[in-house]
Coordinates of C-alpha atoms in Angstrom, one line a residue:
X101 CA 37.4 -10.4 -40.8
X102 CA 34.1 -8.5 -40.1
X103 CA 32.8 -7.5 -36.7
X104 CA 30.5 -10.0 -35.2
X105 CA 27.6 -7.6 -35.2
X106 CA 28.1 -6.7 -38.7
X107 CA 28.2 -10.3 -39.7
X108 CA 24.9 -11.1 -37.9
X109 CA 23.2 -7.9 -38.9
X110 CA 21.0 -10.0 -41.4
X111 CA 19.0 -11.2 -38.3
X112 CA 17.7 -7.7 -37.5
X113 CA 17.4 -6.3 -33.9
X114 CA 13.8 -7.0 -32.9
X115 CA 12.5 -10.1 -34.5
X116 CA 10.6 -13.1 -32.8
X117 CA 13.9 -14.6 -31.8
X118 CA 15.2 -11.6 -30.0
X119 CA 11.8 -11.0 -28.3
X120 CA 11.8 -14.5 -27.0
X121 CA 15.3 -14.2 -25.6
X122 CA 14.5 -10.6 -24.2
X123 CA 11.4 -11.6 -22.2
X124 CA 12.5 -15.0 -21.0
X125 CA 15.8 -13.7 -19.6
X126 CA 14.1 -10.6 -18.1
X127 CA 11.6 -13.0 -16.4
X128 CA 14.6 -14.8 -14.7
X129 CA 15.5 -11.5 -13.0
X130 CA 12.0 -11.5 -11.2
X131 CA 13.2 -14.2 -8.9
X132 CA 16.3 -12.3 -8.1
X133 CA 14.1 -9.3 -7.0
X134 CA 12.0 -11.6 -4.8
X135 CA 14.9 -12.9 -2.8
X136 CA 17.6 -10.2 -2.7
X137 CA 15.9 -8.1 0.1
X138 CA 13.7 -10.8 1.5
X139 CA 15.8 -10.7 4.7
X140 CA 14.1 -7.5 5.5
X141 CA 11.1 -9.7 6.5
X142 CA 12.7 -13.0 7.1
X143 CA 15.3 -11.5 9.5
X144 CA 13.0 -8.9 11.0
X145 CA 13.2 -8.1 14.6
X146 CA 9.8 -8.2 16.3
X147 CA 9.1 -6.4 19.7
X148 CA 10.1 -8.6 22.4
X149 CA 10.7 -8.7 26.2
X150 CA 11.6 -11.3 28.9
X151 CA 9.3 -14.2 29.5
X152 CA 7.6 -14.0 33.0
X153 CA 7.0 -17.6 34.1
X154 CA 3.6 -18.7 35.6
X155 CA 4.3 -17.9 39.3
X156 CA 2.3 -16.4 42.1
X157 CA 2.5 -12.8 41.3
X158 CA 0.0 -10.1 41.8
X159 CA -1.3 -8.3 38.5
X160 CA 0.5 -5.1 39.5
X161 CA 3.9 -6.8 40.0
X162 CA 3.4 -8.9 36.7
X163 CA 2.8 -5.6 34.8
X164 CA 5.8 -3.8 36.5
X165 CA 8.4 -6.5 36.5
X166 CA 9.7 -5.4 33.0
X167 CA 11.6 -2.2 33.4
X168 CA 10.8 0.9 31.3
X169 CA 13.5 2.3 29.0
X170 CA 13.6 5.4 26.8
X171 CA 14.6 4.6 23.2
X172 CA 14.7 7.4 20.5
X173 CA 12.6 9.6 22.8
X174 CA 9.9 6.9 23.5
X175 CA 9.2 4.8 26.5
X176 CA 9.3 1.0 25.9
X177 CA 9.6 -2.2 27.8
X178 CA 13.1 -3.4 28.3
X179 CA 14.1 -6.0 25.6
X180 CA 16.7 -7.8 27.5
X181 CA 16.2 -7.5 31.3
X182 CA 13.7 -7.8 34.1
X183 CA 13.7 -7.2 37.8
X184 CA 15.0 -10.2 39.8
X185 CA 12.2 -12.7 39.9
X186 CA 13.0 -13.9 43.5
X187 CA 13.0 -10.4 44.8
X188 CA 9.7 -9.5 43.1
X189 CA 8.1 -12.8 44.3
X190 CA 9.1 -11.9 47.9
X191 CA 7.8 -8.3 47.6
X192 CA 4.5 -9.6 46.0
X193 CA 4.1 -12.1 48.9
X194 CA 4.4 -9.2 51.4
X195 CA 1.6 -7.3 49.7
X196 CA 3.7 -4.4 48.7
X197 CA 2.7 -2.4 45.6
X198 CA 5.2 -1.4 43.0
X199 CA 5.8 2.4 42.6
X200 CA 4.0 2.9 45.8
X201 CA 5.5 0.9 48.5
X202 CA 8.7 0.1 46.5
X203 CA 10.9 2.3 44.4
X204 CA 11.5 0.3 41.3
X205 CA 14.8 2.0 40.5
X206 CA 16.3 0.5 43.6
X207 CA 15.6 -3.1 42.5
X208 CA 18.3 -5.2 40.8
X209 CA 17.8 -6.5 37.3
X210 CA 18.6 -9.7 35.6
X211 CA 18.9 -11.0 32.1
X212 CA 16.0 -12.9 30.3
X213 CA 17.0 -16.3 31.8
X214 CA 13.7 -17.9 30.8
X215 CA 13.7 -16.6 27.1
X216 CA 11.6 -14.0 25.4
X217 CA 8.1 -13.2 24.3
X218 CA 7.9 -12.0 20.8
X219 CA 5.2 -9.8 19.5
X220 CA 3.2 -11.2 16.6
X221 CA 1.6 -7.9 15.5
X222 CA 3.7 -7.8 12.3
X223 CA 5.4 -11.1 11.9
X224 CA 4.3 -14.5 13.1
X225 CA 7.9 -15.6 13.2
X226 CA 11.4 -14.6 11.8
X227 CA 14.9 -15.9 12.0
X228 CA 15.2 -13.7 15.1
X229 CA 12.4 -15.3 17.0
X230 CA 13.3 -18.7 15.8
X231 CA 16.8 -18.7 17.0
X232 CA 16.7 -15.9 19.6
X233 CA 19.0 -13.4 17.8
X234 CA 18.6 -10.7 20.5
X235 CA 20.3 -9.2 23.4
X236 CA 23.7 -10.8 23.8
X237 CA 23.3 -12.5 20.5
X238 CA 22.0 -9.4 18.8
X239 CA 25.1 -9.3 16.6
X240 CA 24.0 -12.4 14.8
X241 CA 21.1 -10.5 13.3
X242 CA 23.1 -8.1 11.1
X243 CA 25.7 -10.8 10.6
X244 CA 23.0 -13.0 9.0
X245 CA 22.4 -10.2 6.5
X246 CA 26.1 -9.9 5.8
X247 CA 26.4 -13.5 5.1
X248 CA 23.8 -13.1 2.5
X249 CA 26.0 -10.7 0.7
X250 CA 29.1 -12.8 1.3
X251 CA 27.4 -15.5 -0.7
X252 CA 26.6 -12.9 -3.3
X253 CA 30.3 -12.1 -3.5
X254 CA 31.3 -15.7 -3.8
X255 CA 28.6 -16.3 -6.5
X256 CA 29.7 -13.2 -8.5
X257 CA 33.4 -14.4 -8.4
X258 CA 32.8 -18.0 -9.3
X259 CA 29.9 -17.9 -11.7
X260 CA 31.8 -15.4 -14.0
X261 CA 34.7 -17.8 -14.5
X262 CA 32.5 -20.8 -14.9
X263 CA 30.3 -18.9 -17.4
X264 CA 33.3 -17.9 -19.5
X265 CA 34.6 -21.5 -19.4
X266 CA 31.4 -23.6 -19.7
X267 CA 29.0 -21.2 -21.4
X268 CA 26.4 -18.7 -20.3
X269 CA 23.4 -21.0 -20.6
X270 CA 24.5 -23.9 -18.4
X271 CA 25.7 -21.5 -15.6
X272 CA 22.4 -19.7 -15.8
X273 CA 20.2 -22.7 -15.1
X274 CA 22.6 -24.5 -12.7
X275 CA 22.8 -21.4 -10.5
X276 CA 18.9 -21.0 -10.7
X277 CA 18.7 -24.5 -9.5
X278 CA 21.2 -23.8 -6.6
X279 CA 19.1 -20.8 -5.4
X280 CA 15.8 -22.8 -5.7
X281 CA 17.1 -25.9 -3.9
X282 CA 19.0 -24.2 -1.0
X283 CA 16.2 -21.7 -0.5
X284 CA 13.8 -24.6 0.1
X285 CA 16.3 -26.5 2.3
X286 CA 16.7 -23.5 4.6
X287 CA 13.3 -24.3 6.0
X288 CA 14.8 -27.3 7.8
X289 CA 17.6 -25.5 9.4
X290 CA 18.1 -27.0 12.9
X291 CA 20.4 -24.1 14.1
X292 CA 21.5 -20.6 13.2
X293 CA 24.9 -21.9 12.0
X294 CA 23.3 -24.2 9.5
X295 CA 20.9 -21.4 8.5
X296 CA 23.9 -19.1 7.7
X297 CA 25.5 -21.8 5.6
X298 CA 22.3 -22.4 3.5
X299 CA 21.7 -18.7 3.1
X300 CA 25.3 -18.4 1.8
X301 CA 24.7 -21.1 -0.8
X302 CA 21.3 -19.8 -1.9
X303 CA 22.6 -16.2 -2.4
X304 CA 25.6 -17.5 -4.3
X305 CA 23.2 -19.0 -6.8
X306 CA 20.9 -16.0 -6.8
X307 CA 23.7 -13.6 -8.1
X308 CA 25.2 -16.2 -10.4
X309 CA 22.0 -16.5 -12.5
X310 CA 21.5 -12.8 -12.6
X311 CA 25.1 -12.1 -13.9
X312 CA 25.0 -15.0 -16.4
X313 CA 21.5 -14.0 -17.8
X314 CA 22.6 -10.4 -18.1
X315 CA 25.7 -11.2 -20.1
X316 CA 23.8 -13.8 -22.3
X317 CA 21.2 -11.2 -23.2
X318 CA 23.8 -8.5 -23.9
X319 CA 25.6 -11.0 -26.3
X320 CA 22.5 -12.3 -28.2
X321 CA 20.8 -8.9 -28.5
X322 CA 22.3 -5.9 -30.4
X323 CA 21.7 -2.3 -31.1
X324 CA 18.8 -0.7 -29.4
X325 CA 17.5 -4.1 -28.3
X326 CA 20.6 -4.6 -26.2
X327 CA 20.4 -1.1 -24.7
X328 CA 16.8 -1.7 -23.8
X329 CA 17.6 -5.0 -22.2
X330 CA 20.6 -4.1 -20.3
X331 CA 19.3 -0.7 -18.9
X332 CA 15.5 -1.3 -18.7
X333 CA 14.4 -4.8 -19.4
X334 CA 16.2 -6.9 -16.9
X335 CA 16.0 -4.2 -14.3
X336 CA 12.3 -3.9 -14.5
X337 CA 12.2 -7.6 -14.2
X338 CA 14.2 -7.3 -11.0
X339 CA 12.0 -4.3 -9.8
X340 CA 8.7 -6.2 -10.4
X341 CA 10.0 -9.0 -8.3
X342 CA 11.1 -6.5 -5.6
X343 CA 7.6 -5.0 -5.6
X344 CA 6.0 -8.4 -5.4
X345 CA 8.2 -9.4 -2.3
X346 CA 6.2 -7.3 0.2
X347 CA 3.0 -8.8 -1.2
X348 CA 4.3 -12.4 -0.5
X349 CA 5.6 -11.3 3.0
X350 CA 2.2 -9.7 3.9
X351 CA 0.3 -12.9 3.3
X352 CA 3.1 -15.3 4.4
X353 CA 4.1 -13.9 7.8
X354 CA 5.7 -17.1 9.1
X355 CA 9.3 -17.3 7.9
X356 CA 9.1 -20.9 6.8
X357 CA 6.1 -20.2 4.7
X358 CA 7.6 -17.1 3.2
X359 CA 10.8 -19.1 2.4
X360 CA 8.9 -21.8 0.8
X361 CA 6.9 -19.2 -1.2
X362 CA 10.2 -17.6 -2.5
X363 CA 11.6 -21.0 -3.5
X364 CA 8.6 -22.4 -5.4
X365 CA 8.8 -19.8 -8.4
X366 CA 12.2 -21.3 -9.3
X367 CA 10.4 -24.5 -10.6
X368 CA 8.7 -22.3 -13.3
X369 CA 11.9 -21.7 -15.1
X370 CA 12.6 -25.4 -15.9
X371 CA 10.9 -25.4 -19.4
X372 CA 13.1 -22.4 -20.4
X373 CA 16.1 -24.6 -20.8
X374 CA 14.6 -25.6 -24.2
X375 CA 13.7 -22.1 -25.1
X376 CA 16.8 -20.1 -24.4
X377 CA 19.9 -20.7 -26.6
X378 CA 23.5 -20.4 -25.8
X379 CA 25.3 -17.2 -26.8
X380 CA 26.6 -17.5 -30.5
X381 CA 29.2 -14.9 -29.6
X382 CA 30.6 -17.0 -26.9
X383 CA 30.6 -20.2 -29.0
X384 CA 32.5 -18.3 -31.7
X385 CA 35.1 -17.3 -29.1
X386 CA 35.5 -20.9 -28.1
X387 CA 36.1 -22.0 -31.8
X388 CA 32.6 -23.7 -32.0
X389 CA 31.6 -21.8 -35.2
X390 CA 29.4 -24.5 -36.5
X391 CA 27.2 -24.5 -33.3
X392 CA 27.1 -20.7 -33.5
X393 CA 26.0 -20.8 -37.2
X394 CA 23.3 -23.4 -36.3
X395 CA 21.8 -21.2 -33.6
X396 CA 21.9 -18.2 -36.0
X397 CA 20.3 -20.1 -38.8
X398 CA 17.5 -21.3 -36.4
X399 CA 17.0 -17.6 -35.3
X400 CA 16.7 -16.6 -38.9
X401 CA 14.1 -19.1 -39.5
X402 CA 12.1 -17.9 -36.4
X403 CA 12.5 -14.3 -37.8
X404 CA 11.4 -15.5 -41.3
X405 CA 14.7 -14.3 -42.6
X406 CA 16.9 -16.2 -45.2
X407 CA 20.4 -16.5 -43.7
X408 CA 23.4 -16.1 -46.0
X409 CA 25.1 -19.3 -47.3
X410 CA 28.2 -18.4 -45.3
X411 CA 27.9 -16.5 -42.2
X412 CA 31.4 -16.5 -40.6
X413 CA 33.5 -17.0 -43.7
X414 CA 36.6 -19.1 -43.7
X415 CA 36.7 -21.3 -40.5
X416 CA 40.4 -20.8 -40.2
X417 CA 40.0 -17.1 -39.6
X418 CA 37.5 -17.8 -36.8
X419 CA 39.9 -20.3 -35.2
X420 CA 42.7 -17.7 -35.1
X421 CA 40.4 -15.5 -33.0
X422 CA 39.1 -18.6 -31.0
X423 CA 42.7 -19.4 -29.8
X424 CA 42.6 -16.1 -27.6
X425 CA 41.6 -17.6 -24.2
X426 CA 41.4 -15.1 -21.3
X427 CA 41.7 -15.8 -17.6
X428 CA 41.0 -13.6 -14.5
X429 CA 44.7 -12.5 -14.4
X430 CA 44.1 -10.7 -17.8
X431 CA 42.0 -8.1 -15.9
X432 CA 45.3 -6.7 -14.4
X433 CA 47.9 -8.0 -16.8
X434 CA 48.5 -4.8 -18.8
X435 CA 48.6 -1.2 -17.6
X436 CA 45.7 0.0 -19.6
X437 CA 43.4 -2.9 -18.6
X438 CA 44.6 -2.8 -15.0
X439 CA 43.8 1.0 -14.7
X440 CA 40.3 0.5 -16.2
X441 CA 39.6 -2.5 -13.9
X442 CA 40.7 -0.6 -10.7
X443 CA 38.6 2.4 -11.6
X444 CA 35.6 0.1 -12.3
X445 CA 36.1 -1.5 -8.8
X446 CA 35.7 1.9 -7.1
X447 CA 32.7 2.7 -9.3
X448 CA 31.1 -0.6 -8.4
X449 CA 31.8 -0.3 -4.8
X450 CA 30.2 3.1 -4.6
X451 CA 26.9 2.1 -6.3
X452 CA 26.7 -1.3 -4.5
X453 CA 27.2 0.3 -1.0
X454 CA 24.7 3.1 -1.7
X455 CA 22.1 0.9 -3.3
X456 CA 22.1 -1.7 -0.4
X457 CA 22.6 0.8 2.4
X458 CA 19.7 3.1 1.0
X459 CA 17.5 0.1 0.3
X460 CA 17.9 -1.1 3.8
X461 CA 17.4 2.3 5.3
X462 CA 14.4 3.4 3.2
X463 CA 12.7 0.2 4.5
X464 CA 12.4 2.1 7.8
X465 CA 10.7 5.2 6.3
X466 CA 7.3 4.0 7.4
X467 CA 6.1 2.1 10.5
X468 CA 4.6 -0.5 8.1
X469 CA 7.6 -2.5 6.7
X470 CA 5.4 -3.9 3.9
X471 CA 4.5 -0.5 2.6
X472 CA 8.0 1.0 3.1
X473 CA 9.5 -1.9 1.2
X474 CA 7.1 -1.4 -1.6
X475 CA 7.9 2.3 -1.9
X476 CA 11.6 1.6 -1.9
X477 CA 10.9 -0.8 -4.9
X478 CA 8.7 1.7 -6.7
X479 CA 11.4 4.4 -6.8
X480 CA 13.5 2.1 -8.8
X481 CA 11.2 2.2 -11.8
X482 CA 11.9 5.8 -12.8
X483 CA 15.5 5.2 -12.1
X484 CA 15.6 2.4 -14.6
X485 CA 13.7 4.4 -17.2
X486 CA 16.1 7.2 -16.8
X487 CA 19.1 4.9 -17.1
X488 CA 17.6 3.5 -20.4
X489 CA 17.2 6.9 -21.8
X490 CA 20.7 7.8 -20.8
X491 CA 22.2 4.8 -22.5
X492 CA 20.4 5.7 -25.7
X493 CA 21.2 9.4 -25.9
X494 CA 24.1 10.4 -23.4
X495 CA 27.6 9.4 -23.4
X496 CA 28.6 7.0 -20.5
X497 CA 30.9 9.2 -18.6
X498 CA 28.6 12.2 -18.7
X499 CA 25.7 9.9 -17.5
X500 CA 27.9 8.9 -14.4
X501 CA 29.0 12.5 -13.7
X502 CA 25.2 13.5 -13.5
X503 CA 24.3 10.5 -11.4
X504 CA 27.1 10.9 -8.9
X505 CA 26.5 14.7 -8.6
X506 CA 22.7 14.1 -7.8
X507 CA 23.5 11.2 -5.4
X508 CA 26.4 13.0 -3.5
X509 CA 24.4 16.3 -3.3
X510 CA 21.2 15.0 -2.0
X511 CA 22.9 12.8 0.6
X512 CA 25.0 15.7 1.9
X513 CA 22.0 18.1 1.9
X514 CA 20.0 15.8 4.3
X515 CA 22.0 17.0 7.4
X516 CA 21.0 20.6 6.6
X517 CA 17.2 19.9 6.8
X518 CA 15.4 21.2 9.9
X519 CA 14.3 18.7 12.5
X520 CA 10.6 19.1 11.8
X521 CA 10.8 18.7 8.0
X522 CA 11.0 14.9 7.9
X523 CA 9.2 14.8 4.5
X524 CA 12.0 16.8 2.9
X525 CA 14.6 14.5 4.6
X526 CA 12.7 11.4 3.1
X527 CA 12.5 13.1 -0.3
X528 CA 16.3 13.7 -0.4
X529 CA 17.1 10.2 0.6
X530 CA 14.8 8.9 -2.0
X531 CA 16.4 11.1 -4.7
X532 CA 19.7 9.6 -3.6
X533 CA 18.2 6.1 -3.9
X534 CA 16.9 7.1 -7.4
X535 CA 20.3 8.3 -8.6
X536 CA 22.2 5.4 -7.1
X537 CA 19.7 2.8 -8.6
X538 CA 20.2 4.4 -12.1
X539 CA 24.0 4.2 -11.6
X540 CA 23.8 0.5 -10.5
X541 CA 22.0 -0.2 -13.8
X542 CA 24.4 1.7 -15.9
X543 CA 27.5 0.2 -14.4
X544 CA 26.5 -3.3 -15.6
X545 CA 26.0 -2.1 -19.2
X546 CA 29.1 0.0 -19.1
X547 CA 31.2 -2.9 -17.9
X548 CA 29.8 -5.3 -20.4
X549 CA 30.7 -2.7 -23.1
X550 CA 34.3 -2.3 -21.9
X551 CA 35.5 -6.0 -21.7
X552 CA 36.0 -8.3 -24.7
X553 CA 33.8 -11.4 -25.3
X554 CA 36.3 -13.9 -23.7
X555 CA 36.6 -11.8 -20.6
X556 CA 33.3 -10.0 -20.4
X557 CA 31.5 -12.4 -18.0
X558 CA 34.6 -12.7 -15.8
X559 CA 35.1 -9.0 -15.7
X560 CA 31.5 -8.3 -14.9
X561 CA 31.5 -11.0 -12.2
X562 CA 34.8 -9.9 -10.6
X563 CA 33.7 -6.2 -10.5
X564 CA 30.5 -7.5 -8.9
X565 CA 32.4 -9.4 -6.4
X566 CA 34.5 -6.6 -5.4
X567 CA 31.4 -4.4 -4.9
X568 CA 29.9 -6.9 -2.5
X569 CA 32.4 -5.8 -0.1
X570 CA 30.6 -2.6 0.2
X571 CA 27.2 -4.6 0.4
X572 CA 28.5 -6.7 3.2
X573 CA 29.6 -3.6 5.2
X574 CA 26.3 -1.7 4.4
X575 CA 24.4 -3.0 7.4
X576 CA 27.2 -2.0 9.7
X577 CA 27.5 1.4 8.0
X578 CA 24.0 2.2 8.9
X579 CA 24.9 1.6 12.6
X580 CA 27.2 4.6 12.5
X581 CA 24.1 6.7 13.0
X582 CA 24.6 5.9 16.8
X583 CA 27.4 8.4 16.8
X584 CA 26.0 10.9 14.4
X585 CA 22.4 10.7 12.8
X586 CA 23.5 11.4 9.3
X587 CA 26.9 9.7 9.3
X588 CA 25.8 6.9 6.9
X589 CA 24.6 9.6 4.4
X590 CA 27.8 11.5 4.6
X591 CA 29.9 8.4 4.0
X592 CA 27.8 7.5 1.0
X593 CA 27.9 11.0 -0.3
X594 CA 31.7 11.1 0.0
X595 CA 32.0 7.9 -1.9
X596 CA 29.8 9.4 -4.7
X597 CA 32.1 12.4 -5.1
X598 CA 35.4 10.4 -5.1
X599 CA 33.9 8.2 -7.8
X600 CA 32.8 11.3 -9.7
X601 CA 36.4 12.3 -9.9
X602 CA 37.6 9.0 -11.2
X603 CA 34.9 8.9 -14.1
X604 CA 37.2 11.6 -15.7
X605 CA 39.8 8.9 -16.3
X606 CA 37.3 6.2 -17.7
X607 CA 37.1 5.3 -21.3
X608 CA 34.0 6.1 -23.4
X609 CA 31.9 3.2 -25.0
X610 CA 28.9 5.1 -26.3
X611 CA 27.8 3.8 -29.7
X612 CA 30.8 1.6 -30.1
X613 CA 30.6 -2.2 -31.0
X614 CA 31.4 -4.7 -28.3
X615 CA 35.1 -5.6 -28.3
X616 CA 36.1 -9.1 -29.3
X617 CA 39.5 -9.1 -27.8
X618 CA 41.6 -7.0 -25.3
X619 CA 43.2 -5.1 -28.0
X620 CA 39.8 -3.8 -29.0
X621 CA 39.0 -2.6 -25.5
X622 CA 38.2 1.2 -25.5
X623 CA 40.8 3.5 -24.1
X624 CA 40.4 6.8 -22.3
X625 CA 40.3 9.8 -24.5
X626 CA 39.8 13.5 -23.9
X627 CA 36.3 14.8 -23.5
X628 CA 37.1 17.0 -26.6
X629 CA 39.6 15.3 -28.9
X630 CA 42.3 17.4 -30.5
X631 CA 41.9 18.0 -34.4
X632 CA 45.3 16.2 -34.9
X633 CA 44.1 13.0 -33.2
X634 CA 40.8 13.1 -35.0
X635 CA 42.5 13.4 -38.4
X636 CA 45.0 10.7 -37.6
X637 CA 42.4 8.3 -36.3
X638 CA 40.1 8.9 -39.4
X639 CA 42.8 7.3 -41.5
X640 CA 43.3 4.3 -39.4
X641 CA 41.3 1.2 -39.7
X642 CA 42.5 -2.1 -38.4
X643 CA 41.4 -5.4 -36.9
X644 CA 43.7 -6.1 -34.0
X645 CA 41.8 -9.3 -32.9
X646 CA 42.7 -11.3 -36.0
X647 CA 45.8 -10.1 -37.8
X648 CA 45.5 -13.0 -40.1
X649 CA 42.9 -11.2 -42.2
X650 CA 44.8 -8.0 -42.6
X651 CA 48.2 -6.8 -43.8
X652 CA 50.6 -4.6 -41.9
X653 CA 51.7 -2.0 -44.4
X654 CA 53.5 0.6 -42.1
X655 CA 53.8 2.1 -38.6
X656 CA 52.9 5.5 -37.2
X657 CA 55.3 7.4 -35.2
X658 CA 53.7 6.1 -32.1
X659 CA 54.6 2.6 -33.2
X660 CA 51.0 1.6 -34.0
X661 CA 50.7 -0.5 -37.2
X662 CA 48.4 0.8 -39.9
X663 CA 46.8 -2.0 -41.8
X664 CA 44.7 -2.5 -44.9
X665 CA 42.3 -5.3 -45.7
X666 CA 43.2 -5.1 -49.5
X667 CA 46.9 -4.4 -49.0
X668 CA 46.7 -0.7 -49.8
X669 CA 48.9 1.5 -47.7
X670 CA 46.9 3.9 -45.5
X671 CA 48.1 7.3 -44.8
X672 CA 49.9 8.0 -41.5

């Protein structure tokens, strides 16, 4: 039986059908870019201090009742305490002046028992000001961000299995609906607990539609079109949404208005249900050859190409392949697949932790959060272009070696920059963000190229789920700067160098067709194959996914059968 891509080569790679699929699926990623880092604004911490009730205080005491604290070398009003109101009232009634007649450091302080005043210079309102996530409840603010990535973890894990079981297209649109609906319902959250539950559900839908759309595009497109889609197209769609986010946030500074603005675009994707097809490759893996042929014939009509009378040949041969059903346990069932899966886990955790951590941290590069968020998004564009070029011209393992060396080195070098050269520090961190972003793009394409059709979406989703553990911990990783300013960068740099070592044990997938079954999964080879292996491999050609269409005519010394389509014995 021919390879799927060889069978469908008559469609070409870049006809009207492929262009429609390409741009529509890339547009779905725009919504993901809008919402993934929206908590930078929705969960922002405005300046705040204790409320001073309307009581009989002199202007001097009203101005002095909030203690002055030094934070990061600057004097600021205390955010969580005030001088005891009853004592201050008594001193004010006696006509004593603060700092002249009374030494303020001798006064006792109390918590903000009457609540907080929140500055509206940047935000009109956020989750923090709505639910008072400050002072003793300050832990709830980063925890809210972590809940977002817990939802992403759950969505990655569940959506992959659902997509492999029920199809790419249904899961793509169902998860888009989940994201839109729960993003809207979040506006009506009566408490912080309910808010976290709704954020969890919305984020699970957000990552679910991204993974399903990514795999759907990779399976429909082929050749250079697939490389362009996986490395540049869908990533640029995400980046455009990411760059639009600060524009939305700038004009919608109330968190409820912003949340509504982020939910409404989801309605624009409803008509796409009738414009995007199911993956013929997935249908074929499920034994639904007639449906797959119908989609391909319709695609040929759109491309103004005449389809062959028979596309997939004898349906019985297709059914033999279709019987191979894979489950999540197949990711660790055999030694080869298990080793590959665990190495991918480490690679995914590294890029996910680095990407989320640096994205959150670079948002603090400028006092204006809208500008800093935009800059953080812009640096991703050259990263996506670089990853696209790498996928076309450089082997996968060499690409990851270069990326991890740049990321690890730039993050390590930050601590060596003199105190006054803040521009150099920012440039090095942005270089690290550039490299990690390129790696995050490549790892999706690389994973899709390693796993077979029946396991591809599950494999990609499970790897994504494991990587979310790093995303969940990223907000807390940044808090390590309390102990050492550059501790977060050192941790991320160390992860990069550890992953650099493991890439030497990863298989190569450069310019190879997508595997249809586990037996076709690429295996690790030497960087420079021996002449003996190259000669032996040149005489071996067999289809391990469907032994019904080949004959076993002998065995090599290693025990590998050598097979011939016409029944002619190959050389061993």
